[in-house]
Tab-separated table of C-alpha atoms in Angstrom:
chain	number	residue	atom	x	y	z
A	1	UNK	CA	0.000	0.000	0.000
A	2	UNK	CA	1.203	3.837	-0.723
A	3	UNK	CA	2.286	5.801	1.615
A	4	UNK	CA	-0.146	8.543	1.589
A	5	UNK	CA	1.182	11.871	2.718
A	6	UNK	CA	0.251	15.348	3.642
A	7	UNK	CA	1.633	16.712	0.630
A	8	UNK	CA	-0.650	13.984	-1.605
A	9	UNK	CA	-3.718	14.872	0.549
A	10	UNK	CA	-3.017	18.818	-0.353
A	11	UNK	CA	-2.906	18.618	-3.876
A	12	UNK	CA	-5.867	16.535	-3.818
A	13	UNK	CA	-7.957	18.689	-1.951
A	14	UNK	CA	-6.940	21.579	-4.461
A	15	UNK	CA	-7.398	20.150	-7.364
A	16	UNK	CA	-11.025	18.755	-6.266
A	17	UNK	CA	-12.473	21.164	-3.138
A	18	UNK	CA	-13.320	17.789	-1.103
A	19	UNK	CA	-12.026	18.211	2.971
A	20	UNK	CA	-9.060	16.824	3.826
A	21	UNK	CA	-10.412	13.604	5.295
A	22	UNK	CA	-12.457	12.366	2.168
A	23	UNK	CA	-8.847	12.918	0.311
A	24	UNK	CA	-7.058	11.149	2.732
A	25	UNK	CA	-9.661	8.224	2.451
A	26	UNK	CA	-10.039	8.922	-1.281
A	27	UNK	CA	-6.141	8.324	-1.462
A	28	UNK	CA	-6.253	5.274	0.812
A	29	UNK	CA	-8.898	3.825	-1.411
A	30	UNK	CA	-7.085	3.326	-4.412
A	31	UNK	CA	-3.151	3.282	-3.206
A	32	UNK	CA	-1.999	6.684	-3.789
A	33	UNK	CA	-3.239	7.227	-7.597
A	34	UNK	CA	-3.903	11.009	-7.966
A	35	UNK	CA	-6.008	10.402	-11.014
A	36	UNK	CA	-8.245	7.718	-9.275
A	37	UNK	CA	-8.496	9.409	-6.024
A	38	UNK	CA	-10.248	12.270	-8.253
A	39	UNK	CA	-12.482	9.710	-9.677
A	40	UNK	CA	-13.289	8.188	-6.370
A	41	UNK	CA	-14.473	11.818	-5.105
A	42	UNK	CA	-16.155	11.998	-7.925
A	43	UNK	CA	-18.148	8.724	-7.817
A	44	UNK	CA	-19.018	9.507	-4.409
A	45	UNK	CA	-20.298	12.925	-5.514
A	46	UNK	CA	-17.969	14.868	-3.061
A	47	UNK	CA	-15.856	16.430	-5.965
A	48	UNK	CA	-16.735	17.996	-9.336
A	49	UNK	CA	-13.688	18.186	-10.393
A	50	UNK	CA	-13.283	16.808	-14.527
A	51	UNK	CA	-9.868	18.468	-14.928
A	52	UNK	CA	-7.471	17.316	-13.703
A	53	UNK	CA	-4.379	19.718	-14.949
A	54	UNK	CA	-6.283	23.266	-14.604
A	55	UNK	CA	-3.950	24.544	-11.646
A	56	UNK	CA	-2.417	27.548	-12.738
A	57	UNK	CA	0.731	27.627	-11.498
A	58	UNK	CA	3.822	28.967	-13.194
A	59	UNK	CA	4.304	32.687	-14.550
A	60	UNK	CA	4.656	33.831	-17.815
A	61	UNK	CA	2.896	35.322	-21.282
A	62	UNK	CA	1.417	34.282	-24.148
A	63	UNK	CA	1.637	36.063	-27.523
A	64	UNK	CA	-0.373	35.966	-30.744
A	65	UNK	CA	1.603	37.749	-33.562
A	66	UNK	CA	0.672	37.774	-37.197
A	67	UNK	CA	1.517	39.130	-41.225
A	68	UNK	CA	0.443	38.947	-44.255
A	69	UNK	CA	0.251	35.292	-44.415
A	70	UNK	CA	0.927	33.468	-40.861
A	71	UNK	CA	-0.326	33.930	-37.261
A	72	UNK	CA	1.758	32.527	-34.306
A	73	UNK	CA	0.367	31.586	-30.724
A	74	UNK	CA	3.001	30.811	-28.259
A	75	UNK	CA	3.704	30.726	-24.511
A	76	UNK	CA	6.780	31.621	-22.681
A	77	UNK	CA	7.644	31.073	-18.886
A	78	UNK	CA	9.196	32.516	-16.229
A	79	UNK	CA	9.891	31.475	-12.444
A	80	UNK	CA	7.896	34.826	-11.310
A	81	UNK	CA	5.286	36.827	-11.687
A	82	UNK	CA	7.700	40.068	-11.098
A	83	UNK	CA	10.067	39.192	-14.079
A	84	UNK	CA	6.801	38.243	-16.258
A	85	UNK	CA	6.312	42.174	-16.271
A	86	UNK	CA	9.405	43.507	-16.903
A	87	UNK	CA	10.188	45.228	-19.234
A	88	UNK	CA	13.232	43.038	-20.613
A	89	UNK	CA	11.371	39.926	-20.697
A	90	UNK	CA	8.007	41.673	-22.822
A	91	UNK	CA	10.852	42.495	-25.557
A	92	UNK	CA	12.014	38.850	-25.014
A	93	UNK	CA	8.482	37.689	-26.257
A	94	UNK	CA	8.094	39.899	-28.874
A	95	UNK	CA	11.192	38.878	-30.066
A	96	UNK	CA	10.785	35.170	-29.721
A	97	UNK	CA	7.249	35.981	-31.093
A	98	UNK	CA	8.698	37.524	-34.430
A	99	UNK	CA	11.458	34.588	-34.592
A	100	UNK	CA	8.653	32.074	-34.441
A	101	UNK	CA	6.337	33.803	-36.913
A	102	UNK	CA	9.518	34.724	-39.976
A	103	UNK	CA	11.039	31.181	-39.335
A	104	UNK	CA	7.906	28.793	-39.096
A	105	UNK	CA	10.116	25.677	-37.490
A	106	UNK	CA	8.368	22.677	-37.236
A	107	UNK	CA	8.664	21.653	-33.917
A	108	UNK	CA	10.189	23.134	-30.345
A	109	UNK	CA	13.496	21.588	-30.678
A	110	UNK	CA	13.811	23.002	-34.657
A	111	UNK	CA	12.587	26.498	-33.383
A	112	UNK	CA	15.671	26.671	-30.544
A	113	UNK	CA	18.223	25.800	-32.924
A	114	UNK	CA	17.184	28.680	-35.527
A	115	UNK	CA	19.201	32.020	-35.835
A	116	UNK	CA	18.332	35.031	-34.716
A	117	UNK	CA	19.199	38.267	-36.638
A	118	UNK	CA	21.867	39.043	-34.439
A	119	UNK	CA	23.641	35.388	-35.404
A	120	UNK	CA	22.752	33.532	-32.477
A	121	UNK	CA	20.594	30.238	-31.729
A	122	UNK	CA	17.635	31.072	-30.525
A	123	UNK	CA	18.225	28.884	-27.367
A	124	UNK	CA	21.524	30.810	-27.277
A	125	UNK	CA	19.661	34.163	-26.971
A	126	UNK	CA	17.087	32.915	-24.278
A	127	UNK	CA	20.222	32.051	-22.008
A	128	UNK	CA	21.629	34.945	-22.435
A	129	UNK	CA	18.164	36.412	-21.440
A	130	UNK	CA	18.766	34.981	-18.409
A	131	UNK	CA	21.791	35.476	-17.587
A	132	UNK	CA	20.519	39.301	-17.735
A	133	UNK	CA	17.147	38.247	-15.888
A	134	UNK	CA	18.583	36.493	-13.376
A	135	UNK	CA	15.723	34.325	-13.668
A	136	UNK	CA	14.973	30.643	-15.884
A	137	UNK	CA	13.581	31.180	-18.613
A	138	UNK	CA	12.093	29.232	-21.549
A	139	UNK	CA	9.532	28.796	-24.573
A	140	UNK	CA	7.031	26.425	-23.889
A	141	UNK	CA	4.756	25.667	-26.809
A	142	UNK	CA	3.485	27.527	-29.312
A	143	UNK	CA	1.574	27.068	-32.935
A	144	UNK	CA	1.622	28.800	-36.217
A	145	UNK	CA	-1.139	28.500	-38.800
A	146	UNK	CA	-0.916	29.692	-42.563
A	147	UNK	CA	-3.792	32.489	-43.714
A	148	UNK	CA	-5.825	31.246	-46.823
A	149	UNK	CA	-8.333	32.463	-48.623
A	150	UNK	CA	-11.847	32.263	-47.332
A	151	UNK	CA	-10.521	31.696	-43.900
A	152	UNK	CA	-10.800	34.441	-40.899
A	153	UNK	CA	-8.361	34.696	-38.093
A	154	UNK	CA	-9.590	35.999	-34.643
A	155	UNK	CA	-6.332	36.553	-32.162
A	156	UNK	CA	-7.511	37.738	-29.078
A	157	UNK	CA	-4.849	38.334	-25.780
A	158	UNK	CA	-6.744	38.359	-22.323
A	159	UNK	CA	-5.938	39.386	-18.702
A	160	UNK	CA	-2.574	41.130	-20.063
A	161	UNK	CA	-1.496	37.672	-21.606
A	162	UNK	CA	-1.892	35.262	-19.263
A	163	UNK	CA	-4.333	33.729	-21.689
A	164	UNK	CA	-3.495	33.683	-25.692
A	165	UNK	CA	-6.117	32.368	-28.319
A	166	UNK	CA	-5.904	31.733	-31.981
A	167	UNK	CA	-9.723	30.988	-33.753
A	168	UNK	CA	-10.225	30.019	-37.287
A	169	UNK	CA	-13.146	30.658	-39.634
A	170	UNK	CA	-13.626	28.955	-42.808
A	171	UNK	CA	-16.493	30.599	-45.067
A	172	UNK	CA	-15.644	34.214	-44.280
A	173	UNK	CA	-12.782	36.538	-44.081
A	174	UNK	CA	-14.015	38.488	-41.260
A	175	UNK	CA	-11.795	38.710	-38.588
A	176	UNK	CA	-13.566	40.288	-36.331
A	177	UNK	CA	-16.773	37.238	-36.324
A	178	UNK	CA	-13.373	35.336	-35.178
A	179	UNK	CA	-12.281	37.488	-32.870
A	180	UNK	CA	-15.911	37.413	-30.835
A	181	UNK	CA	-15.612	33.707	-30.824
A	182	UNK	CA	-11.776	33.816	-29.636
A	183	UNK	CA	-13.107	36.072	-26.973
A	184	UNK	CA	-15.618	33.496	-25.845
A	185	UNK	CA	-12.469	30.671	-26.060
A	186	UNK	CA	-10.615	32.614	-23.380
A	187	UNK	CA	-13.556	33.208	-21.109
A	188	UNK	CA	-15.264	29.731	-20.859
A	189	UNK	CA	-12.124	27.383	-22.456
A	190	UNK	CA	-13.735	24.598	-24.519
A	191	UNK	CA	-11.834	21.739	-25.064
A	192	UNK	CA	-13.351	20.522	-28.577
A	193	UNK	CA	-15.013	21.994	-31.353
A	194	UNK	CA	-17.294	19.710	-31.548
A	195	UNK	CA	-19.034	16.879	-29.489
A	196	UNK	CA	-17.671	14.273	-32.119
A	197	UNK	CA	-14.270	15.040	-31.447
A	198	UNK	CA	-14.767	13.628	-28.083
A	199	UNK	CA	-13.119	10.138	-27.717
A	200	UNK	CA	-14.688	7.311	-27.343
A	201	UNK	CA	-12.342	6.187	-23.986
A	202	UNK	CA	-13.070	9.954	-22.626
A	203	UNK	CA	-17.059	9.403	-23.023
A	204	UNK	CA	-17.051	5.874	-21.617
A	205	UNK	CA	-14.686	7.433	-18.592
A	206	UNK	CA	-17.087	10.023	-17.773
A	207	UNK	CA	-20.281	7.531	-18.437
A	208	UNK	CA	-18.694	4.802	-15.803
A	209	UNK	CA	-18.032	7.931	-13.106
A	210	UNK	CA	-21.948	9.463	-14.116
A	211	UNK	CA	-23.436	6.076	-13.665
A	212	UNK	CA	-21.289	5.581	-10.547
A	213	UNK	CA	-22.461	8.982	-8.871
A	214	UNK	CA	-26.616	7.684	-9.597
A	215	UNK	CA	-26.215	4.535	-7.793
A	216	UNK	CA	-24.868	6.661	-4.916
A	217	UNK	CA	-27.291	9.026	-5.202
A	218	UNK	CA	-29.602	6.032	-4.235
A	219	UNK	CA	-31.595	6.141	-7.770
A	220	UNK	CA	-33.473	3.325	-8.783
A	221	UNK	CA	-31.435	1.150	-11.061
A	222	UNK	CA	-34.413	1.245	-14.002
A	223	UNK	CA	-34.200	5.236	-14.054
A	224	UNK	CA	-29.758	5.152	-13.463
A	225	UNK	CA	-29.382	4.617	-17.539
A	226	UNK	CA	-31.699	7.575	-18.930
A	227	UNK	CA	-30.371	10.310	-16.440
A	228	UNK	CA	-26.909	9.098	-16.927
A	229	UNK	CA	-27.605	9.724	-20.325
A	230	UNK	CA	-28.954	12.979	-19.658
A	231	UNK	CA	-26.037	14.035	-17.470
A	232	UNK	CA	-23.318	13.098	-20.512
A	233	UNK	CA	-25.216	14.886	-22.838
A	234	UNK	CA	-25.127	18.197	-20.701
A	235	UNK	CA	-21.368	17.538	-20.246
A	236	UNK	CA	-20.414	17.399	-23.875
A	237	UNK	CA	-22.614	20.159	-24.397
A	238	UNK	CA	-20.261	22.129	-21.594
A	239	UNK	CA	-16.706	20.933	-22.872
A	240	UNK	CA	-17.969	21.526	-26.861
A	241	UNK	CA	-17.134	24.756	-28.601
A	242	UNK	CA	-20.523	24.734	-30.890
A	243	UNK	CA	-22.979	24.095	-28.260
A	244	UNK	CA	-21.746	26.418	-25.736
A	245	UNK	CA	-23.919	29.686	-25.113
A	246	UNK	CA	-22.140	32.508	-26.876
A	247	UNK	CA	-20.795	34.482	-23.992
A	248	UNK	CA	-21.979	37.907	-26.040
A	249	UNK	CA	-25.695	36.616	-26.358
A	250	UNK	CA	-26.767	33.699	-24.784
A	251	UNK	CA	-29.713	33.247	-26.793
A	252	UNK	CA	-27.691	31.348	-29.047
A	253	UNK	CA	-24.703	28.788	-29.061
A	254	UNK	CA	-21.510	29.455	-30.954
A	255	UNK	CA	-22.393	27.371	-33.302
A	256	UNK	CA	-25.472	28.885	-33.919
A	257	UNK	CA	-23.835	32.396	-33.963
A	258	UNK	CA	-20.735	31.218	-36.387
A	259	UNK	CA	-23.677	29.598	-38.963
A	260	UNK	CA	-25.373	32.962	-38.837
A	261	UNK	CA	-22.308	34.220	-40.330
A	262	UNK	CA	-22.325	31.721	-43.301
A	263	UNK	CA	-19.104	29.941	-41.309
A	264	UNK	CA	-17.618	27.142	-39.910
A	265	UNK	CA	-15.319	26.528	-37.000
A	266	UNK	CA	-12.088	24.849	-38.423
A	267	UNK	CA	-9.789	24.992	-34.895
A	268	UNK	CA	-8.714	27.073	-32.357
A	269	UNK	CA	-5.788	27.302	-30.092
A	270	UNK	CA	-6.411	28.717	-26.275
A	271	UNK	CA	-2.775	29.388	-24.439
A	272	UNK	CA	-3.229	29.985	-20.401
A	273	UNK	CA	0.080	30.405	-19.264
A	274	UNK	CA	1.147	27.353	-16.636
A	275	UNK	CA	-2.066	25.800	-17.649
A	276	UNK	CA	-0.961	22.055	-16.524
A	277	UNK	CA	1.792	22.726	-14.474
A	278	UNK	CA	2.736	23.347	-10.657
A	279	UNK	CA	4.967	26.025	-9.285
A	280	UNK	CA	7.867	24.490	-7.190
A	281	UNK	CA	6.960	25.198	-3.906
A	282	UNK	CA	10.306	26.698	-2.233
A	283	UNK	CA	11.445	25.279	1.138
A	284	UNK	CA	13.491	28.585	2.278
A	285	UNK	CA	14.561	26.725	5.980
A	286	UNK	CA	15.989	23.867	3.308
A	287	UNK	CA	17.667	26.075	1.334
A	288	UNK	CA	19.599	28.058	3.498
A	289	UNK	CA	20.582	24.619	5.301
A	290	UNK	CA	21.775	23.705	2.183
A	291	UNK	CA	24.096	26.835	1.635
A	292	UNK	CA	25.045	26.568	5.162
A	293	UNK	CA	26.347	22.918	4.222
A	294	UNK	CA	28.611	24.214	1.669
């Protein structure tokens, strides 16, 4: 059996709101597994929680930069939220924003090893970034998509670019019918554009934990099947792009909204910056024990 510690039963309890006892006993349960201690809250109807890497943790901006014929969404982080606004490191992403959008590399590891005006990797010139800093530094992700004909691009930047998102339209060229919809990406953060681009394995996940949560509940086993049914239906409906209520009139869904405009949603990208990950939490009393060890 796992050892189940404090530190286990804290990150449980943030990632789900359940008290610290159903985490310990959620953790007990099913030998330590984060993932299926969430489930097990879940079951047991003490937790919402369906995300399990939405804790915002480590600092950072996103960019969206375009031209004429390409528009770049990228994230870049930093250890603090101090350094995130200075001034050096906002040049840093516009510069790593430009470098991204003129080069176009494939891949993360292509874009650090392509030169910068000045001669240098780009890897090179993010070291040397921080050697001015004083701070780690580095380019997490990012995605660049070629403009076509036909096609609208809405690039929207929110909450001073802690969240970055890319839309495109096919069957118009107006941006700004893109834009609205980017807005409403960064505000309620779909996960699909559409209810069939759900898995399979995610929809049979959820179904097991819905059906799981009736039984609980006490329902009668001849009634467990139709709302289960109901229940998945109004998740997909939450986690889908189209069938969301457009944020700017709720009278209608996205969908709806983008049809309206004689258009079709062909992808978005939404950038929140730390979005999966968790800040190291510093021990200070460790780390000057350490130095003192020197």
């Amino acid at each position: 059996m796992a050892n189940v510690t404090a530190q286990m039963v804290k990150e449980l309890r943030e990632k789900t709101g359940a008290g610290m006892m159903d985490c310990k006993k959620a953790l007990v349960e099913v030998d330590g597994d984060m993932d299926l201690a969430i489930d097990y809250l879940r079951e047991k109807g003490i937790a919402k929680a369906a995300k399990k890497s939405d804790r915002i943790a480590t600092e950072g901006m996103t960019s969206v930069v375009s031209n004429d014929k390409h528009v770049a969404v990228l994230e870049i982080n930093a250890e603090t939220d101090f350094v995130a606004k200075n001034d050096q490191f906002i040049q840093l992403v516009q510069d790593i924003s430009n470098q991204l959008l003129t080069v176009r590399p494939d891949n993360l590891d292509e874009a650090l090893k392509t030169e910068m005006p000045n001669g240098q990797s780009l890897q090179d010139y993010i070291n040397e970034a921080i050697q001015k800093i004083g701070e780690r530094i580095s380019l997490r992700r990012f995605e660049i998509k070629e403009k076509v004909a036909d096609h609208a691009f809405g690039e929207y930047i929110h909450m001073g670019g802690r969240i970055g998102v890319l839309v495109v339209l096919e069957g118009t060229s107006d941006d700004a019918i893109a834009k609205d919809v980017a807005m409403h990406v960064a505000a309620i953060n779909p996960k699909y554009i559409s209810r069939n681009d759900v898995s399979q394995d995610e929809i049979a996940h959820e179904r097991k934990i819905l059906t799981e949560q009736a039984l609980n509940e006490g329902k009668p086993a001849n009634i467990v099947e139709k709302m289960v049914e109901g229940r998945l239906t109004k998740y997909l409906s939450e986690i889908s792009l189209e069938d969301q209520p457009f944020v700017k009139n709720p009278d209608v869904t996205v969908g709806q909204f983008v049809k309206e405009k004689g258009a079709t949603i062909k992808s978005f990208v939404r950038f929140e910056v730390g979005e999966g990950l968790e800040k190291k939490e510093d021990n200070f009393v460790e780390e000057v024990m350490n130095q003192v060890k020197k």
